JSON list of C-alpha atoms in Angstrom, two decimals:
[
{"chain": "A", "resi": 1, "resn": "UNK", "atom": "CA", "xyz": [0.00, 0.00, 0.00]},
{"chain": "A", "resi": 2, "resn": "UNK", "atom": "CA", "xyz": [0.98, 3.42, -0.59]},
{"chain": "A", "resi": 3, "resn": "UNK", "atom": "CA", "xyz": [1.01, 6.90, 1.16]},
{"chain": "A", "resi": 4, "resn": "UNK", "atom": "CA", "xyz": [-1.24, 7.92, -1.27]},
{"chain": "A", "resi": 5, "resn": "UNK", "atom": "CA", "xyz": [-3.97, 5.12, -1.14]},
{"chain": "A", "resi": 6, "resn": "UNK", "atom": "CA", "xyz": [-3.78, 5.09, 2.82]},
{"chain": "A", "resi": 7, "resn": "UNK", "atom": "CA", "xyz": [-4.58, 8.64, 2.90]},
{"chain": "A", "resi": 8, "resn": "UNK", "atom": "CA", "xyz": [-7.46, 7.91, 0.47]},
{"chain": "A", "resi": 9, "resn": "UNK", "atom": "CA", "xyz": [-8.67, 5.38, 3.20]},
{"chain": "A", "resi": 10, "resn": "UNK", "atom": "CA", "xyz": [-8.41, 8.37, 5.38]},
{"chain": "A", "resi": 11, "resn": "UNK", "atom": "CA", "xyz": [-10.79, 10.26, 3.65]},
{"chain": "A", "resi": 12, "resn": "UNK", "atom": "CA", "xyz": [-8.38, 12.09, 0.95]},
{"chain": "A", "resi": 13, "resn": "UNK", "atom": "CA", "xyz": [-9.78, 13.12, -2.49]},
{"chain": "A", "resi": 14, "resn": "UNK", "atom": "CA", "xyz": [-6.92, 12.06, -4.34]},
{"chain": "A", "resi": 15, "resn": "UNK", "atom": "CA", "xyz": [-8.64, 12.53, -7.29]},
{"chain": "A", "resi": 16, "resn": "UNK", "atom": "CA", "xyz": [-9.12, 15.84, -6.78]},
{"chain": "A", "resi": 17, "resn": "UNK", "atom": "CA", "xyz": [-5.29, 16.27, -5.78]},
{"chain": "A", "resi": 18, "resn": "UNK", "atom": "CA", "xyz": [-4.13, 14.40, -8.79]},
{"chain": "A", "resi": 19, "resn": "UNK", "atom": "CA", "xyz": [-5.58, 16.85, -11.06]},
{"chain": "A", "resi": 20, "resn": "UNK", "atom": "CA", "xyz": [-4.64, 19.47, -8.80]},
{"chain": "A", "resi": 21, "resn": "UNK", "atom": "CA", "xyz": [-0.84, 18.05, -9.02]},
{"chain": "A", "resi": 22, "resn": "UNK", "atom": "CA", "xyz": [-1.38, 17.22, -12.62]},
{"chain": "A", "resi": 23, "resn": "UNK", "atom": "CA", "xyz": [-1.28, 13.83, -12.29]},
{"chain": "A", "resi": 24, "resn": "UNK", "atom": "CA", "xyz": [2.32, 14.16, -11.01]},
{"chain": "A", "resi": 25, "resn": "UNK", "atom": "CA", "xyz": [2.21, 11.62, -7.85]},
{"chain": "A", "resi": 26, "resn": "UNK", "atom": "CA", "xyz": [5.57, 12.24, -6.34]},
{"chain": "A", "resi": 27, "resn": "UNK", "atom": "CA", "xyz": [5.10, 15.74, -6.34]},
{"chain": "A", "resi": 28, "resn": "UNK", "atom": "CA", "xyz": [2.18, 15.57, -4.55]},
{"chain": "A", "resi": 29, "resn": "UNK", "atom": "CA", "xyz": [3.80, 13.14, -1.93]},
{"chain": "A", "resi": 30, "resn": "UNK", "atom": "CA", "xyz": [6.67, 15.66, -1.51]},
{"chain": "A", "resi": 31, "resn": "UNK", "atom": "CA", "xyz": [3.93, 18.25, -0.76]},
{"chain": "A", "resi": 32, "resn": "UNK", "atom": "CA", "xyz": [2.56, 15.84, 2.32]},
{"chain": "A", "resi": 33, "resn": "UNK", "atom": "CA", "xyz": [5.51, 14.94, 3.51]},
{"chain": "A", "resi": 34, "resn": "UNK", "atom": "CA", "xyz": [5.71, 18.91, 4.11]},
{"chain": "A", "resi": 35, "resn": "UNK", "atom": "CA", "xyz": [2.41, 18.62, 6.29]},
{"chain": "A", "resi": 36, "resn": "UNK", "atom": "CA", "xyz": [3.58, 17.23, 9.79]},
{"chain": "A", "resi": 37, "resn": "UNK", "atom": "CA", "xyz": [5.75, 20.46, 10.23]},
{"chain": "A", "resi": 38, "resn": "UNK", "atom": "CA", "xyz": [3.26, 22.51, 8.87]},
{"chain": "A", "resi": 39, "resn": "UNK", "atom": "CA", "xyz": [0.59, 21.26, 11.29]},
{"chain": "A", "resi": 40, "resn": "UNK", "atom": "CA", "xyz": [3.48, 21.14, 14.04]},
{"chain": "A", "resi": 41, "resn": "UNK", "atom": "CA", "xyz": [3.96, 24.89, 13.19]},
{"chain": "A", "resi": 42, "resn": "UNK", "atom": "CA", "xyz": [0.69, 26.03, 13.19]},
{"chain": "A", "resi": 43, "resn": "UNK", "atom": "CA", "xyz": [-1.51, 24.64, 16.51]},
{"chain": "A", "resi": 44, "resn": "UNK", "atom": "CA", "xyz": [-5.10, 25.72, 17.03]},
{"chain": "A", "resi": 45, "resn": "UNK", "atom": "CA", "xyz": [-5.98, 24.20, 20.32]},
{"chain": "A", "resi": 46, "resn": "UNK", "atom": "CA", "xyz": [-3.27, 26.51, 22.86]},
{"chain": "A", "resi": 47, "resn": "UNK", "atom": "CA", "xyz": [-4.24, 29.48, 21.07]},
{"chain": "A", "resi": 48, "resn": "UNK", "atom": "CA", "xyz": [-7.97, 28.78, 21.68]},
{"chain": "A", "resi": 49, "resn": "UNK", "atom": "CA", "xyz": [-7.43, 27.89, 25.58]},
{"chain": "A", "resi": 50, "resn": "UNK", "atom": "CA", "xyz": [-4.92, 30.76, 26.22]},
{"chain": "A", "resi": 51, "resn": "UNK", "atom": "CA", "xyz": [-7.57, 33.20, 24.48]},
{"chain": "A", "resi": 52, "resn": "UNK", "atom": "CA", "xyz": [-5.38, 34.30, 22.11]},
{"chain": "A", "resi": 53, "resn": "UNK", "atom": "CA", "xyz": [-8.40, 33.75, 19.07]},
{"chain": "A", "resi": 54, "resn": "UNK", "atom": "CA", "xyz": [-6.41, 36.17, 16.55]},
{"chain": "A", "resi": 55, "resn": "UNK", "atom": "CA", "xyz": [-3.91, 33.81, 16.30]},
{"chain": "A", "resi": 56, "resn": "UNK", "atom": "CA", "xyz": [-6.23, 30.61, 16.62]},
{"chain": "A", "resi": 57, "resn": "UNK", "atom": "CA", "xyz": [-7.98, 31.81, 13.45]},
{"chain": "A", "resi": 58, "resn": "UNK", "atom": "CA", "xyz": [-4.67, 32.84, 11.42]},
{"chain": "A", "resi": 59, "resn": "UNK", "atom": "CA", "xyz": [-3.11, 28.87, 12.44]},
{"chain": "A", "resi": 60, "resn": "UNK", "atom": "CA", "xyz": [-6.51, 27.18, 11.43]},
{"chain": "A", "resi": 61, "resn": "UNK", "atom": "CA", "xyz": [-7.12, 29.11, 8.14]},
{"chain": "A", "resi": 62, "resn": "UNK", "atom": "CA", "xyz": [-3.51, 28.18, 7.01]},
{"chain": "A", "resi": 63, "resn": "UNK", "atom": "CA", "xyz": [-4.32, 24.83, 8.16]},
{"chain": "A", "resi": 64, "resn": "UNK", "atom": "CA", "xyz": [-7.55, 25.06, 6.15]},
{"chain": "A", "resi": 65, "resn": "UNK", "atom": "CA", "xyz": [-5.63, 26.46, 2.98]},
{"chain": "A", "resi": 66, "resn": "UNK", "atom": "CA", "xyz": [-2.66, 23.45, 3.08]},
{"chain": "A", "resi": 67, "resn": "UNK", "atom": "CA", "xyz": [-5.11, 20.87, 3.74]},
{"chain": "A", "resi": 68, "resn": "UNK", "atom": "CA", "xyz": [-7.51, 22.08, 0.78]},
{"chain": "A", "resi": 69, "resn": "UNK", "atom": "CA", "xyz": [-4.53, 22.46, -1.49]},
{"chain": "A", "resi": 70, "resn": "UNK", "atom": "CA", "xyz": [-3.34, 18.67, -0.66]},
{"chain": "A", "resi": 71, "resn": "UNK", "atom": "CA", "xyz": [-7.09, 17.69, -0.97]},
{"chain": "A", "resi": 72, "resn": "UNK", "atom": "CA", "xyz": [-7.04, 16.37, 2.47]},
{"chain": "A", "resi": 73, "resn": "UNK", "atom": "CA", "xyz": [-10.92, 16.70, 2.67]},
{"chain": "A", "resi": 74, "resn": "UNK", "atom": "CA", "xyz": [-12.45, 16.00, 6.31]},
{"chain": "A", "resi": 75, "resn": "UNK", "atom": "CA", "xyz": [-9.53, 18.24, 8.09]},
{"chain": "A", "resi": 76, "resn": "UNK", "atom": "CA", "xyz": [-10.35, 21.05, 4.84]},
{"chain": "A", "resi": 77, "resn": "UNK", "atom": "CA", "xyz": [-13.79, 20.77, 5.90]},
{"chain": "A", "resi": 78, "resn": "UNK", "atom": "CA", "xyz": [-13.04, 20.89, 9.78]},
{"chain": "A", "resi": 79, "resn": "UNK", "atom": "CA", "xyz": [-10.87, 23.91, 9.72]},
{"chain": "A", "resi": 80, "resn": "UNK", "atom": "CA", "xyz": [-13.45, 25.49, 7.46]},
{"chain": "A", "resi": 81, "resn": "UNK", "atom": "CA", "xyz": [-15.78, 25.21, 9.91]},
{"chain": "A", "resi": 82, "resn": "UNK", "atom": "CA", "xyz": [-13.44, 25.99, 13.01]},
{"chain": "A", "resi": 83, "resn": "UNK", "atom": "CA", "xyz": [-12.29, 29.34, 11.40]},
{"chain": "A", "resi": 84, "resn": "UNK", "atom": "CA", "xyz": [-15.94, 30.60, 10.49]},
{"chain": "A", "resi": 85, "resn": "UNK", "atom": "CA", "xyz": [-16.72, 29.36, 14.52]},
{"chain": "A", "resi": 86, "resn": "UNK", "atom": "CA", "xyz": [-13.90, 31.62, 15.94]},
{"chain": "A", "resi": 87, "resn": "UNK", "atom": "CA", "xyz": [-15.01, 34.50, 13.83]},
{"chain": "A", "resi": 88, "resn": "UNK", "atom": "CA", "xyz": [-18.20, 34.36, 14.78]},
{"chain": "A", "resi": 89, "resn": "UNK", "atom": "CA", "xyz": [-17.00, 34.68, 18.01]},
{"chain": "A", "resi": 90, "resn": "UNK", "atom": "CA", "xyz": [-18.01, 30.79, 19.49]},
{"chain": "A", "resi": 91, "resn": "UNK", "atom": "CA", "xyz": [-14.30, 29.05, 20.68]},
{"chain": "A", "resi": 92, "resn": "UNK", "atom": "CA", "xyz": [-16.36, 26.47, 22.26]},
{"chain": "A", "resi": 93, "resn": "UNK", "atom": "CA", "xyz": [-18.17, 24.89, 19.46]},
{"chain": "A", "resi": 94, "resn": "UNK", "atom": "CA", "xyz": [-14.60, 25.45, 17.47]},
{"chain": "A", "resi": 95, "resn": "UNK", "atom": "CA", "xyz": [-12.55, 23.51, 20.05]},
{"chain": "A", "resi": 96, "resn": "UNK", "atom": "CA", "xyz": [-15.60, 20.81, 19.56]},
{"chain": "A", "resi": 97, "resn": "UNK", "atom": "CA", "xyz": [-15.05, 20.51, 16.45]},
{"chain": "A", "resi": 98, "resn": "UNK", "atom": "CA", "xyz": [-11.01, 20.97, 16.70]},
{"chain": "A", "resi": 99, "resn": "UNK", "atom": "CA", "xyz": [-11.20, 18.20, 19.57]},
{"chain": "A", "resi": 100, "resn": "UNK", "atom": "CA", "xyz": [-13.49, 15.69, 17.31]},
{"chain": "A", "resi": 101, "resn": "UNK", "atom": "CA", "xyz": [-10.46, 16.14, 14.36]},
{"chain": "A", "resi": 102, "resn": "UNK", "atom": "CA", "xyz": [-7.38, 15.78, 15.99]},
{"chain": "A", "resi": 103, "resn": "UNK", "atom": "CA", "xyz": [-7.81, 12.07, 16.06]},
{"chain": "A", "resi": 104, "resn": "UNK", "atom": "CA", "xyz": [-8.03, 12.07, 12.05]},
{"chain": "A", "resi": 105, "resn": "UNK", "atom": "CA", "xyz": [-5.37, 14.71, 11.98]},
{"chain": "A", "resi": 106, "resn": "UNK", "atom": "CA", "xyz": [-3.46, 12.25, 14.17]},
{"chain": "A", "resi": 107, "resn": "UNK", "atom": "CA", "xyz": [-3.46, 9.08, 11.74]},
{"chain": "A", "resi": 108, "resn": "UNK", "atom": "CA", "xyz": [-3.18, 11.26, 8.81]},
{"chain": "A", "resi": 109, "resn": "UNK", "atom": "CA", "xyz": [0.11, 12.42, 10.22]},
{"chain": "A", "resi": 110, "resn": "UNK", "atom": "CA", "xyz": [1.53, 8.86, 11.46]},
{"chain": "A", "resi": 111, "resn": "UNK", "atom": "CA", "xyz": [0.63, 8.03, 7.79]},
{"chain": "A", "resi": 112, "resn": "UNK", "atom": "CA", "xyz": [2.65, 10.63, 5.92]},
{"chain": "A", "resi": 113, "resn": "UNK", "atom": "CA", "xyz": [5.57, 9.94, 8.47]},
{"chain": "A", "resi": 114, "resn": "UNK", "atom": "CA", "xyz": [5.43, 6.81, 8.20]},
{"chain": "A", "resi": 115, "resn": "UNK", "atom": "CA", "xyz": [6.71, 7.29, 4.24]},
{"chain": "A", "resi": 116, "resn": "UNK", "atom": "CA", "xyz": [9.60, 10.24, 5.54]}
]
């Protein structure tokens, strides 16, 4: 199995990234072996406790951006939702949602590493 058809299992529209990528399959593995760091780099859930929510929303809309550019579809579509939660002022139902997709964001990191 590969790092690309795991991350499929995980809910990845490689599809959608392989047009993106232009078919071009070790490119787009070079650009997810770039997102452990990336996530590393950017947390969401510190910010949120510590009340610091500028910074919560600039870490999860990157996150948003990387994972919709590497078609990485149910942590796109939870960061989507966490960024429009923190600017509408509602950390709470954010860190929910943050808290119910760190687990995914968790096995979609031990799989890219896994190929570093």
């Amino acid at each position: 199995m590969s790092m690309i058809s795991e991350l499929q299992e995980l809910g990845a529209d490689v599809n959608d990234a392989m047009q993106r990528f232009m078919n071009n399959a070790s490119l787009y593995e070079r650009m997810l072996k770039k997102l452990p760091a990336t996530v590393k780099d950017k947390p969401v859930m510190e910010f949120i406790e510590s009340g610091d929510i500028k910074t919560a929303i600039e870490n999860a809309h990157t996150l948003k951006g990387v994972m919709g550019n590497l078609s990485v579809s149910p942590l796109y579509k939870a960061y989507t939702d966490i960024v429009n939660l923190l600017r509408e002022d509602k950390p709470e139902e954010a860190k929910s949602i943050l808290e119910g997709c760190l687990p995914v964001q968790e096995q979609v990191m031990t799989c890219i590493e896994k190929y570093n």
